Short mmCIF file of C-alpha atoms in Angstrom, two decimals:
data_model
loop_
_atom_site.label_atom_id
_atom_site.label_comp_id
_atom_site.label_asym_id
_atom_site.label_seq_id
_atom_site.Cartn_x
_atom_site.Cartn_y
_atom_site.Cartn_z
CA UNK A 61 6.97 74.32 13.18
CA UNK A 62 8.87 72.80 10.32
CA UNK A 63 10.83 70.48 12.65
CA UNK A 64 7.16 69.21 14.15
CA UNK A 65 5.92 68.73 10.30
CA UNK A 66 9.14 66.61 9.63
CA UNK A 67 8.39 64.46 12.83
CA UNK A 68 4.66 63.99 11.73
CA UNK A 69 5.84 63.19 8.10
CA UNK A 70 8.25 60.62 9.50
CA UNK A 71 5.90 59.14 11.75
CA UNK A 72 3.24 59.07 8.90
CA UNK A 73 5.73 57.20 6.67
CA UNK A 74 7.05 54.90 9.51
CA UNK A 75 3.43 53.77 10.19
CA UNK A 76 2.72 53.11 6.49
CA UNK A 77 5.81 51.12 6.29
CA UNK A 78 4.79 49.32 9.37
CA UNK A 79 1.39 48.49 7.94
CA UNK A 80 2.85 47.41 4.69
CA UNK A 81 5.32 44.92 6.58
CA UNK A 82 2.30 43.86 8.77
CA UNK A 83 0.41 43.01 5.56
CA UNK A 84 3.34 41.22 3.99
CA UNK A 85 3.61 39.06 7.21
CA UNK A 86 -0.06 38.22 7.26
CA UNK A 87 0.16 37.59 3.53
CA UNK A 88 3.03 35.05 4.09
CA UNK A 89 1.15 33.52 7.02
CA UNK A 90 -1.94 32.99 4.77
CA UNK A 91 0.47 31.72 1.90
CA UNK A 92 1.86 29.11 4.20
CA UNK A 93 -1.91 27.78 4.51
CA UNK A 94 -2.72 28.62 1.09
CA UNK A 95 -4.60 26.22 -0.88
CA UNK A 96 -3.18 24.41 -3.93
CA UNK A 97 -5.53 22.78 -6.23
CA UNK A 98 -4.98 19.21 -7.72
CA UNK A 99 -7.42 17.57 -9.95
CA UNK A 100 -10.12 17.18 -7.46
CA UNK A 101 -8.54 18.24 -4.12
CA UNK A 102 -8.04 21.60 -2.11
CA UNK A 103 -5.11 21.14 0.35
CA UNK A 104 -3.54 23.48 2.97
CA UNK A 105 0.09 23.93 2.01
CA UNK A 106 3.06 25.61 3.49
CA UNK A 107 4.49 28.44 1.76
CA UNK A 108 7.80 27.69 -0.10
CA UNK A 109 9.24 31.06 0.76
CA UNK A 110 8.95 31.01 4.65
CA UNK A 111 12.57 29.72 5.04
CA UNK A 112 13.68 26.60 6.92
CA UNK A 113 12.16 24.80 9.67
CA UNK A 114 14.56 24.52 12.55
CA UNK A 115 14.14 23.51 16.24
CA UNK A 116 16.00 26.64 16.91
CA UNK A 117 13.27 28.87 15.44
CA UNK A 118 10.52 27.29 17.14
CA UNK A 119 8.64 25.79 14.22
CA UNK A 120 6.95 23.15 16.63
CA UNK A 121 6.64 20.65 14.05
CA UNK A 122 6.31 17.15 15.61
CA UNK A 123 6.47 14.75 12.57
CA UNK A 124 7.54 15.11 8.90
CA UNK A 125 5.71 12.65 6.48
CA UNK A 126 7.43 12.04 3.06
CA UNK A 127 4.78 11.30 0.63
CA UNK A 128 1.01 11.66 0.48
CA UNK A 129 -0.02 8.26 -1.11
CA UNK A 130 -2.14 6.04 0.90
CA UNK A 131 0.13 5.42 3.55
CA UNK A 132 1.42 9.05 3.78
CA UNK A 133 -2.14 10.72 3.99
CA UNK A 134 -3.49 8.12 6.36
CA UNK A 135 -0.72 8.55 8.66
CA UNK A 136 -0.72 12.34 8.49
CA UNK A 137 -4.49 12.30 9.28
CA UNK A 138 -3.98 9.83 12.24
CA UNK A 139 -1.25 11.63 13.83
CA UNK A 140 -2.74 15.05 13.23
CA UNK A 141 -6.06 13.60 14.77
CA UNK A 142 -4.10 12.78 17.87
CA UNK A 143 -2.72 16.28 18.12
CA UNK A 144 0.69 16.06 16.48
CA UNK A 145 1.62 18.89 14.39
CA UNK A 146 2.45 17.37 10.85
CA UNK A 147 4.27 18.79 7.75
CA UNK A 148 3.71 16.56 4.72
CA UNK A 149 6.06 16.85 1.69
CA UNK A 150 4.59 15.31 -1.45
CA UNK A 151 6.26 15.27 -4.97
CA UNK A 152 3.14 15.82 -6.69
CA UNK A 153 -0.26 16.79 -4.97
CA UNK A 154 -2.24 16.54 -8.24
CA UNK A 155 -4.51 13.37 -8.58
CA UNK A 156 -2.37 10.11 -9.08
CA UNK A 157 -3.03 7.92 -12.14
CA UNK A 158 -1.92 4.39 -11.31
CA UNK A 159 -3.17 0.85 -12.41
CA UNK A 160 -2.66 -0.64 -8.96
CA UNK A 161 -3.85 0.21 -5.48
CA UNK A 162 -7.27 -0.11 -6.61
CA UNK A 163 -8.64 -2.95 -4.43
CA UNK A 164 -9.14 -2.38 -0.61
CA UNK A 165 -9.85 -5.77 1.19
CA UNK A 166 -12.65 -6.04 3.86
CA UNK A 167 -9.63 -6.21 6.55
CA UNK A 168 -8.36 -2.88 4.98
CA UNK A 169 -11.73 -1.20 5.15
CA UNK A 170 -12.05 -2.18 8.78
CA UNK A 171 -8.61 -0.47 9.41
CA UNK A 172 -10.20 2.49 7.47
CA UNK A 173 -12.97 2.56 9.88
CA UNK A 174 -10.62 2.34 12.95
CA UNK A 175 -8.87 5.26 11.68
CA UNK A 176 -11.94 7.15 11.05
CA UNK A 177 -11.30 7.48 7.29
CA UNK A 178 -14.12 5.19 5.90
CA UNK A 179 -15.73 8.25 4.34
CA UNK A 180 -12.76 8.34 1.95
CA UNK A 181 -14.42 5.81 -0.18
CA UNK A 182 -17.66 7.63 -0.60
CA UNK A 183 -18.41 9.95 -3.37
CA UNK A 184 -15.59 8.32 -5.82
CA UNK A 185 -17.94 5.76 -7.41
CA UNK A 186 -16.20 3.02 -5.28
CA UNK A 187 -17.70 -0.61 -5.98
CA UNK A 188 -18.39 -3.15 -3.24
CA UNK A 189 -16.56 -6.34 -3.49
CA UNK A 190 -17.77 -9.37 -1.84
CA UNK A 191 -15.38 -12.10 -2.87
CA UNK A 192 -13.42 -13.61 -5.92
CA UNK A 193 -14.26 -15.68 -8.73
CA UNK A 194 -11.78 -18.32 -9.84
CA UNK A 195 -11.48 -19.48 -13.37
CA UNK A 196 -9.53 -22.45 -14.82
CA UNK A 197 -9.80 -24.47 -17.92
CA UNK A 198 -13.42 -23.40 -18.66
CA UNK A 199 -14.53 -24.09 -14.98
CA UNK A 200 -15.21 -21.50 -12.27
CA UNK A 201 -15.92 -21.32 -8.57
CA UNK A 202 -16.89 -18.35 -6.47
CA UNK A 203 -15.38 -17.49 -3.18
CA UNK A 204 -17.30 -15.14 -0.95
CA UNK A 205 -15.67 -13.25 2.03
CA UNK A 206 -16.84 -14.56 5.42
CA UNK A 207 -18.79 -11.36 6.30
CA UNK A 208 -21.50 -12.99 8.22
CA UNK A 209 -20.39 -11.56 11.66
CA UNK A 210 -19.78 -7.92 10.52
CA UNK A 211 -21.93 -4.91 9.94
CA UNK A 212 -23.49 -4.86 6.42
CA UNK A 213 -21.26 -1.97 5.25
CA UNK A 214 -18.28 -4.22 5.84
CA UNK A 215 -16.90 -5.45 2.32
CA UNK A 216 -13.95 -4.91 0.03
CA UNK A 217 -13.84 -1.68 -1.96
CA UNK A 218 -12.53 -1.14 -5.58
CA UNK A 219 -11.93 2.33 -7.00
CA UNK A 220 -9.84 4.75 -9.03
CA UNK A 221 -6.71 4.77 -6.95
CA UNK A 222 -6.22 8.64 -7.46
CA UNK A 223 -9.67 9.53 -6.37
CA UNK A 224 -9.27 7.74 -3.17
CA UNK A 225 -5.82 9.16 -2.34
CA UNK A 226 -7.41 12.69 -3.14
CA UNK A 227 -10.01 12.10 -0.65
CA UNK A 228 -7.72 11.15 2.13
CA UNK A 229 -5.59 14.17 1.49
CA UNK A 230 -8.48 16.41 1.85
CA UNK A 231 -9.56 14.65 4.89
CA UNK A 232 -6.09 15.24 6.34
CA UNK A 233 -5.92 18.82 5.05
CA UNK A 234 -9.18 19.38 7.22
CA UNK A 235 -6.93 19.50 10.37
CA UNK A 236 -5.44 22.74 11.24
CA UNK A 237 -2.07 21.01 12.49
CA UNK A 238 -1.47 19.35 9.44
CA UNK A 239 0.22 21.20 6.46
CA UNK A 240 0.91 19.72 2.98
CA UNK A 241 3.61 21.05 0.63
CA UNK A 242 4.49 20.14 -2.90
CA UNK A 243 8.25 19.40 -2.99
CA UNK A 244 10.74 16.62 -3.72
CA UNK A 245 12.61 15.27 -0.68
CA UNK A 246 16.36 14.80 -1.82
CA UNK A 247 17.83 13.33 1.34
CA UNK A 248 17.62 12.87 4.94
CA UNK A 249 19.09 15.48 7.55
CA UNK A 250 21.64 12.80 9.67
CA UNK A 251 23.49 13.99 12.76
CA UNK A 252 25.53 11.41 14.83
CA UNK A 253 23.33 8.45 13.49
CA UNK A 254 20.16 10.22 14.16
CA UNK A 255 17.69 11.59 11.56
CA UNK A 256 16.81 15.23 12.40
CA UNK A 257 14.67 16.12 9.26
CA UNK A 258 14.88 16.29 5.52
CA UNK A 259 16.31 18.34 2.61
CA UNK A 260 13.98 19.02 -0.09
CA UNK A 261 13.46 21.18 -3.21
CA UNK A 262 10.13 23.14 -3.48
CA UNK A 263 7.88 23.53 -6.60
CA UNK A 264 9.79 26.51 -7.66
CA UNK A 265 13.25 25.04 -7.15
CA UNK A 266 14.35 26.43 -3.85
CA UNK A 267 16.23 23.83 -1.64
CA UNK A 268 15.09 23.95 2.05
CA UNK A 269 15.46 21.96 5.23
CA UNK A 270 12.52 20.77 7.61
CA UNK A 271 13.26 19.57 10.98
CA UNK A 272 11.16 17.47 13.39
CA UNK A 273 12.03 14.75 15.99
CA UNK A 274 10.48 11.97 13.82
CA UNK A 275 10.42 11.54 10.09
CA UNK A 276 8.22 8.84 8.43
CA UNK A 277 9.34 7.82 4.86
CA UNK A 278 6.30 6.96 2.92
CA UNK A 279 7.40 7.81 -0.73
CA UNK A 280 6.26 4.39 -2.23
CA UNK A 281 7.74 1.73 -4.20
CA UNK A 282 10.15 3.95 -5.98
CA UNK A 283 11.65 5.46 -2.70
CA UNK A 284 15.01 6.98 -2.96
CA UNK A 285 15.40 7.41 0.63
CA UNK A 286 14.85 3.65 1.81
CA UNK A 287 18.59 2.69 1.27
CA UNK A 288 19.85 4.07 4.70
CA UNK A 289 16.84 2.80 6.59
CA UNK A 290 16.52 -0.93 5.30
CA UNK A 291 17.86 -3.59 3.23
CA UNK A 292 16.61 -2.24 -0.20
CA UNK A 293 17.10 -5.48 -2.17
CA UNK A 294 13.89 -5.52 -4.41
CA UNK A 295 12.71 -8.64 -6.31
CA UNK A 296 10.77 -7.87 -9.51
CA UNK A 297 8.94 -11.26 -10.44
CA UNK A 298 6.79 -10.04 -13.18
CA UNK A 299 4.73 -6.86 -14.80
CA UNK A 300 1.35 -5.90 -14.85
CA UNK A 301 -0.35 -4.72 -18.13
CA UNK A 302 -3.31 -2.79 -17.45
CA UNK A 303 -6.36 -2.03 -19.39
CA UNK A 304 -9.77 -0.35 -18.73
CA UNK A 305 -12.69 -2.25 -20.05
CA UNK A 306 -15.89 0.20 -20.49
CA UNK A 307 -19.49 -0.73 -19.93
CA UNK A 308 -19.22 -4.58 -19.66
CA UNK A 309 -20.67 -6.77 -17.11
CA UNK A 310 -18.50 -9.25 -15.30
CA UNK A 311 -19.67 -12.89 -14.92
CA UNK A 312 -20.04 -12.38 -11.16
CA UNK A 313 -21.21 -9.21 -10.08
CA UNK A 314 -19.32 -7.27 -7.18
CA UNK A 315 -16.44 -9.89 -7.46
CA UNK A 316 -12.84 -9.87 -8.25
CA UNK A 317 -12.11 -12.12 -11.15
CA UNK A 318 -8.91 -14.35 -11.18
CA UNK A 319 -8.28 -16.43 -14.34
CA UNK A 320 -5.59 -19.08 -13.86
CA UNK A 321 -3.97 -18.40 -17.29
CA UNK A 322 -0.76 -19.37 -19.17
CA UNK A 323 1.69 -18.25 -18.30
CA UNK A 324 0.50 -16.39 -15.17
CA UNK A 325 -2.89 -14.99 -13.77
CA UNK A 326 -5.06 -12.54 -15.21
CA UNK A 327 -7.30 -10.25 -12.89
CA UNK A 328 -10.58 -8.29 -13.57
CA UNK A 329 -12.38 -6.12 -11.15
CA UNK A 330 -14.71 -3.15 -11.32
CA UNK A 331 -13.22 0.27 -10.39
CA UNK A 332 -16.45 2.33 -11.21
CA UNK A 333 -19.96 1.74 -12.28
CA UNK A 334 -18.87 1.81 -15.76
CA UNK A 335 -15.14 0.52 -15.81
CA UNK A 336 -13.55 -2.83 -15.12
CA UNK A 337 -9.82 -2.86 -14.60
CA UNK A 338 -7.93 -5.71 -16.24
CA UNK A 339 -4.36 -6.70 -15.15
CA UNK A 340 -2.45 -9.00 -17.13
CA UNK A 341 0.57 -10.51 -15.37
CA UNK A 342 3.61 -10.99 -17.51
CA UNK A 343 6.45 -12.95 -15.85
CA UNK A 344 9.97 -11.39 -15.91
CA UNK A 345 11.15 -7.90 -16.19
CA UNK A 346 10.52 -7.41 -19.93
CA UNK A 347 7.19 -7.13 -21.58
CA UNK A 348 6.30 -6.79 -25.23
CA UNK A 349 6.62 -3.28 -26.83
CA UNK A 350 3.55 -1.15 -27.00
CA UNK A 351 5.08 1.22 -29.49
CA UNK A 352 5.65 -1.27 -32.19
CA UNK A 353 2.42 -3.14 -31.47
CA UNK A 354 3.95 -6.25 -30.18
CA UNK A 355 1.94 -5.59 -27.04
CA UNK A 356 -1.52 -5.55 -28.99
CA UNK A 357 -0.53 -8.66 -30.91
CA UNK A 358 0.41 -10.36 -27.61
CA UNK A 359 -3.04 -9.44 -25.76
CA UNK A 360 -5.10 -10.47 -28.74
CA UNK A 361 -3.45 -13.80 -29.67
CA UNK A 362 -2.19 -15.05 -26.35
CA UNK A 363 -4.28 -13.45 -23.49
CA UNK A 364 -7.91 -12.84 -25.25
CA UNK A 365 -8.54 -16.66 -26.00
CA UNK A 366 -8.04 -17.41 -22.15
CA UNK A 367 -10.40 -14.93 -20.64
CA UNK A 368 -14.04 -15.75 -20.39
CA UNK A 369 -16.05 -15.44 -23.53
CA UNK A 370 -18.40 -12.62 -22.36
CA UNK A 371 -15.58 -10.36 -21.51
CA UNK A 372 -13.57 -10.99 -24.92
CA UNK A 373 -15.24 -8.18 -27.06
CA UNK A 374 -14.71 -5.63 -24.41
CA UNK A 375 -11.14 -6.70 -23.93
CA UNK A 376 -10.40 -6.49 -27.57
CA UNK A 377 -11.93 -2.88 -27.70
CA UNK A 378 -9.70 -1.87 -24.65
CA UNK A 379 -6.84 -2.93 -26.74
CA UNK A 380 -7.87 -1.10 -29.86
CA UNK A 381 -8.45 1.93 -27.83
CA UNK A 382 -4.83 2.04 -27.11
CA UNK A 383 -4.36 3.08 -23.66
CA UNK A 384 -2.45 0.07 -22.39
CA UNK A 385 -0.05 0.89 -19.52
CA UNK A 386 2.52 -1.43 -17.85
CA UNK A 387 3.85 -1.50 -14.07
CA UNK A 388 6.60 -3.55 -12.71
CA UNK A 389 5.66 -5.69 -9.71
CA UNK A 390 7.78 -5.60 -6.81
CA UNK A 391 8.35 -7.72 -3.86
CA UNK A 392 10.46 -6.57 -0.67
CA UNK A 393 10.37 -8.17 2.53
CA UNK A 394 10.48 -5.89 5.68
CA UNK A 395 14.10 -5.84 6.91
CA UNK A 396 14.74 -2.56 8.53
CA UNK A 397 17.70 -0.97 10.13
CA UNK A 398 16.37 0.74 13.01
CA UNK A 399 17.19 4.22 12.91
CA UNK A 400 16.76 7.09 15.73
CA UNK A 401 14.45 9.70 14.30
CA UNK A 402 12.90 7.86 11.19
CA UNK A 403 10.69 5.01 10.44
CA UNK A 404 9.78 3.61 6.65
CA UNK A 405 6.05 3.00 5.98
CA UNK A 406 4.03 1.73 3.16
CA UNK A 407 5.60 0.52 -0.08
CA UNK A 408 8.77 2.16 0.76
CA UNK A 409 9.05 -0.33 3.61
CA UNK A 410 7.43 -3.63 2.50
CA UNK A 411 6.20 -4.91 -0.81
CA UNK A 412 4.58 -8.01 -1.92
CA UNK A 413 3.16 -9.26 -5.28
CA UNK A 414 -0.01 -7.25 -5.81
CA UNK A 415 -2.03 -10.51 -7.00
CA UNK A 416 -4.06 -10.55 -3.70
CA UNK A 417 -4.62 -6.71 -3.35
CA UNK A 418 -3.03 -6.57 0.00
CA UNK A 419 -0.88 -3.66 -0.01
CA UNK A 420 -3.22 -1.05 1.42
CA UNK A 421 -4.43 -3.42 4.04
CA UNK A 422 -0.89 -3.90 5.38
CA UNK A 423 -0.02 -0.21 5.19
CA UNK A 424 -3.31 0.75 6.95
CA UNK A 425 -2.90 -1.98 9.69
CA UNK A 426 0.64 -0.80 10.15
CA UNK A 427 -0.61 2.79 10.96
CA UNK A 428 -3.16 1.40 13.47
CA UNK A 429 -0.05 -0.33 15.15
CA UNK A 430 2.13 2.84 14.96
CA UNK A 431 -0.83 5.06 16.37
CA UNK A 432 -1.24 2.82 19.38
CA UNK A 433 2.38 2.81 20.40
CA UNK A 434 2.84 6.55 19.78
CA UNK A 435 -0.45 7.56 21.49
CA UNK A 436 1.00 7.60 25.25
CA UNK A 437 3.93 9.67 24.21
CA UNK A 438 3.67 13.46 24.47
CA UNK A 439 7.52 14.09 23.66
CA UNK A 440 9.25 12.65 20.75
CA UNK A 441 12.59 14.42 21.21
CA UNK A 442 14.45 11.48 22.96
CA UNK A 443 15.34 9.88 19.59
CA UNK A 444 17.37 6.91 21.08
CA UNK A 445 14.81 5.71 23.59
CA UNK A 446 12.01 6.38 21.06
CA UNK A 447 13.90 4.29 18.53
CA UNK A 448 14.20 1.44 21.12
CA UNK A 449 10.81 1.74 21.98
CA UNK A 450 9.37 1.46 18.35
CA UNK A 451 11.51 -1.57 17.55
CA UNK A 452 8.21 -3.40 18.68
CA UNK A 453 6.60 -2.16 15.84
CA UNK A 454 8.28 -4.59 13.60
CA UNK A 455 6.99 -7.59 15.46
CA UNK A 456 3.50 -6.28 16.36
CA UNK A 457 2.65 -5.41 12.68
CA UNK A 458 3.78 -9.05 11.81
CA UNK A 459 0.43 -11.03 12.13
CA UNK A 460 -1.38 -9.08 9.43
CA UNK A 461 1.75 -8.27 7.37
CA UNK A 462 3.36 -11.45 7.34
CA UNK A 463 0.12 -13.41 6.71
CA UNK A 464 -0.86 -11.22 3.48
CA UNK A 465 2.78 -11.08 2.27
CA UNK A 466 3.27 -14.84 2.34
CA UNK A 467 0.09 -15.71 1.00
CA UNK A 468 0.45 -13.17 -1.97
CA UNK A 469 3.88 -14.70 -2.74
CA UNK A 470 2.77 -18.23 -2.46
CA UNK A 471 -0.28 -17.83 -4.34
CA UNK A 472 1.57 -16.18 -7.28
CA UNK A 473 3.63 -19.23 -7.51
CA UNK A 474 1.03 -21.81 -7.27
CA UNK A 475 -1.35 -19.77 -9.74
CA UNK A 476 1.51 -19.45 -12.40
CA UNK A 477 1.66 -22.22 -14.89
CA UNK A 478 4.71 -24.37 -15.04
CA UNK A 479 5.94 -27.29 -17.21
CA UNK A 480 6.66 -29.23 -14.06
CA UNK A 481 4.11 -32.03 -13.45
CA UNK A 482 4.16 -31.50 -9.53
CA UNK A 483 3.52 -27.81 -10.05
CA UNK A 484 0.77 -28.41 -12.29
CA UNK A 485 -0.81 -30.96 -9.76
CA UNK A 486 -0.45 -28.18 -6.98
CA UNK A 487 -2.16 -25.67 -9.18
CA UNK A 488 -5.16 -27.95 -9.87
CA UNK A 489 -5.33 -29.11 -6.28
CA UNK A 490 -5.58 -25.35 -5.12
CA UNK A 491 -8.41 -24.83 -7.58
CA UNK A 492 -10.28 -28.16 -6.50
CA UNK A 493 -9.55 -27.28 -2.64
CA UNK A 494 -11.18 -23.90 -2.85
CA UNK A 495 -14.07 -25.20 -4.83
CA UNK A 496 -14.96 -27.53 -1.96
CA UNK A 497 -16.64 -24.74 -0.25
CA UNK A 498 -17.23 -24.60 3.56
CA UNK A 499 -14.12 -23.96 5.49
CA UNK A 500 -12.00 -24.92 2.69
CA UNK A 501 -12.73 -21.82 0.90
CA UNK A 502 -13.68 -19.35 3.76
CA UNK A 503 -10.55 -20.18 5.66
CA UNK A 504 -8.12 -19.23 2.83
CA UNK A 505 -10.33 -16.31 1.72
CA UNK A 506 -10.38 -14.93 5.34
CA UNK A 507 -6.56 -14.95 5.21
CA UNK A 508 -6.68 -13.40 1.74
CA UNK A 509 -9.06 -10.56 2.87
CA UNK A 510 -7.08 -9.53 6.05
CA UNK A 511 -10.16 -10.67 8.22
CA UNK A 512 -7.98 -13.64 9.81
CA UNK A 513 -4.43 -12.55 10.19
CA UNK A 514 -2.88 -15.58 11.51
CA UNK A 515 0.14 -17.05 10.07
CA UNK A 516 -0.11 -20.51 11.52
CA UNK A 517 -3.66 -20.80 9.78
CA UNK A 518 -2.12 -19.72 6.42
CA UNK A 519 0.48 -22.68 6.80
CA UNK A 520 -2.01 -25.13 7.60
CA UNK A 521 -4.21 -24.40 4.78
CA UNK A 522 -1.36 -24.27 2.47
CA UNK A 523 -0.18 -27.75 3.25
CA UNK A 524 -3.68 -28.99 3.39
CA UNK A 525 -3.90 -28.07 -0.30
CA UNK A 526 -0.72 -30.04 -0.76
CA UNK A 527 -1.80 -33.03 0.99
CA UNK A 528 -5.27 -32.75 -0.98
CA UNK A 529 -3.25 -32.83 -4.12
CA UNK A 530 -1.30 -35.94 -3.01
CA UNK A 531 -4.61 -37.68 -2.19
CA UNK A 532 -5.92 -36.94 -5.58
CA UNK A 533 -2.83 -38.61 -7.09
CA UNK A 534 -2.94 -41.77 -5.07
CA UNK A 535 -6.75 -42.45 -5.20
CA UNK A 536 -8.20 -44.81 -6.38
CA UNK A 537 -4.99 -46.77 -6.99
CA UNK A 538 -1.46 -45.21 -6.44
CA UNK A 539 1.36 -46.00 -8.83
CA UNK A 540 5.05 -45.45 -8.56
CA UNK A 541 4.74 -42.46 -10.89
CA UNK A 542 2.08 -40.84 -9.05
CA UNK A 543 3.74 -41.42 -5.66
CA UNK A 544 6.89 -39.90 -6.90
CA UNK A 545 4.58 -36.85 -8.45
CA UNK A 546 3.24 -36.55 -4.96
CA UNK A 547 6.54 -36.61 -2.93
CA UNK A 548 7.84 -33.78 -5.45
CA UNK A 549 4.45 -31.81 -5.01
CA UNK A 550 5.11 -31.91 -1.18
CA UNK A 551 8.73 -30.72 -1.87
CA UNK A 552 7.44 -28.00 -4.44
CA UNK A 553 5.19 -26.63 -1.81
CA UNK A 554 7.82 -26.57 0.85
CA UNK A 555 10.13 -24.76 -1.60
CA UNK A 556 7.43 -22.18 -2.19
CA UNK A 557 6.48 -21.24 1.30
CA UNK A 558 9.47 -21.77 3.45
CA UNK A 559 11.86 -19.08 1.71
CA UNK A 560 8.94 -16.47 2.17
CA UNK A 561 8.46 -17.40 5.94
CA UNK A 562 12.25 -17.15 6.38
CA UNK A 563 12.43 -13.91 4.79
CA UNK A 564 9.26 -12.57 7.05
CA UNK A 565 11.05 -13.90 9.89
CA UNK A 566 10.18 -17.17 11.61
CA UNK A 567 10.52 -16.01 15.19
CA UNK A 568 8.46 -12.75 14.62
CA UNK A 569 5.77 -14.84 12.62
CA UNK A 570 5.10 -17.51 14.86
CA UNK A 571 6.64 -16.64 18.56
CA UNK A 572 6.21 -12.97 18.77
CA UNK A 573 5.98 -13.02 22.54
CA UNK A 574 9.77 -14.09 22.59
CA UNK A 575 10.95 -11.21 20.79
CA UNK A 576 12.32 -8.68 23.44
CA UNK A 577 11.12 -5.52 21.91
CA UNK A 578 7.46 -6.68 22.33
CA UNK A 579 7.51 -6.73 26.23
CA UNK A 580 9.68 -3.53 26.20
CA UNK A 581 6.65 -1.80 24.72
CA UNK A 582 4.81 -1.94 27.92
CA UNK A 583 7.22 0.64 29.38
CA UNK A 584 7.30 3.59 26.98
CA UNK A 585 10.08 5.95 27.57
CA UNK A 586 9.22 8.69 30.20
CA UNK A 587 8.53 12.16 28.66
#
């Protein structure tokens, strides 16, 4: 009887232990999908204590996305919606606070609609943007987006960048096959030239490995992973100095405002119903010090007199409140090193001067191209065949990306002040050309907004501006001096746009059908 009691006791304790272990496993499973709260969002996250992902342990992850900004969050949702199991690793899941990435062009909004993410601009006090107002030497002209042939909801949107990103993260996190985790990716796992996954540190300092057949690096302009995946040479032509003006009315409601100031442009656009973002471009990599008051002095004495009078009081008040921030502007052409198992996306891959607000449009357009390429593939494990297949991505993205990239670089150069008389004439010619209205304004604005992604149209309009400038010089009576300035104007225009086109790739921009990767796309690798 004693023996039976011992067995009963042993069975009881074994059952109790089993129940305890079951509870622990269920708790860990819940932890893996537990929510962590950022400022405004609740996201599903993987537990940092569950051990490494590995093909051998049957983790079943199809895609790793490094970074959960605009590109990473949109990509995670898009691939998750297509049935891929996505693990997103983001450095900081709280709401970002940036002074750029606040203006989405109409072309970018159309891509949001195409991806099913248009509701991410709702409930964040986003403002409709219908075009631009251009100011120069006391004169102004209004340039409206050509939206006549689109649904009434189609327009640009401006907003707080962090609110938009949190909405996109929330939307992606609603999918059961998308997991977010807060962690810092320190390196890519590379075996025999193929990326197998990533090494990352969790929030509590553990170093883990995550494996997947395909890794997307979307960790932004400060990416520490791009070096092995592309030519990482980054140009920094200027810095933005950012302020927020409160409770003031812009001269043209629902428009972005560009002031052609000296030495370079100043931007104003609404980011909420009560706030206007001001971005002052400062050429070079060095800006006046904020700490010792040099910045406030520079803004009040050099910048304030050049902005519209109705904004000056609010501008000075914003300076006095002291919340002045700076951000270096970066430019990096897309120059990839195609690598099996990995792909760069977003600002980690391609940047342009943010003057035209085209970055998010390019990123979202890239995701649409990539989604369409990956959709017919059920198996991503043949890394080398997949890499060969995805080489077409770099050409198929070119119409939108190269148009916006080239226009951003060219406009920044044209809109910046210069002591050179030919450059001055080009700047004035651009303002006057856009002021003509009709096709002379709708054509360039359609390019700027991402509604007409045609590189050839961009080149034609750019040189039309240059020829218009020469015509202004030669009429009514040409002189040798004016003729010489006209020649230099054409040479200056060529010197601005041709290096940008060369960096983008002449063949990919203008003759994409001749690129072998484009017609290889018709025959995806057999799964």
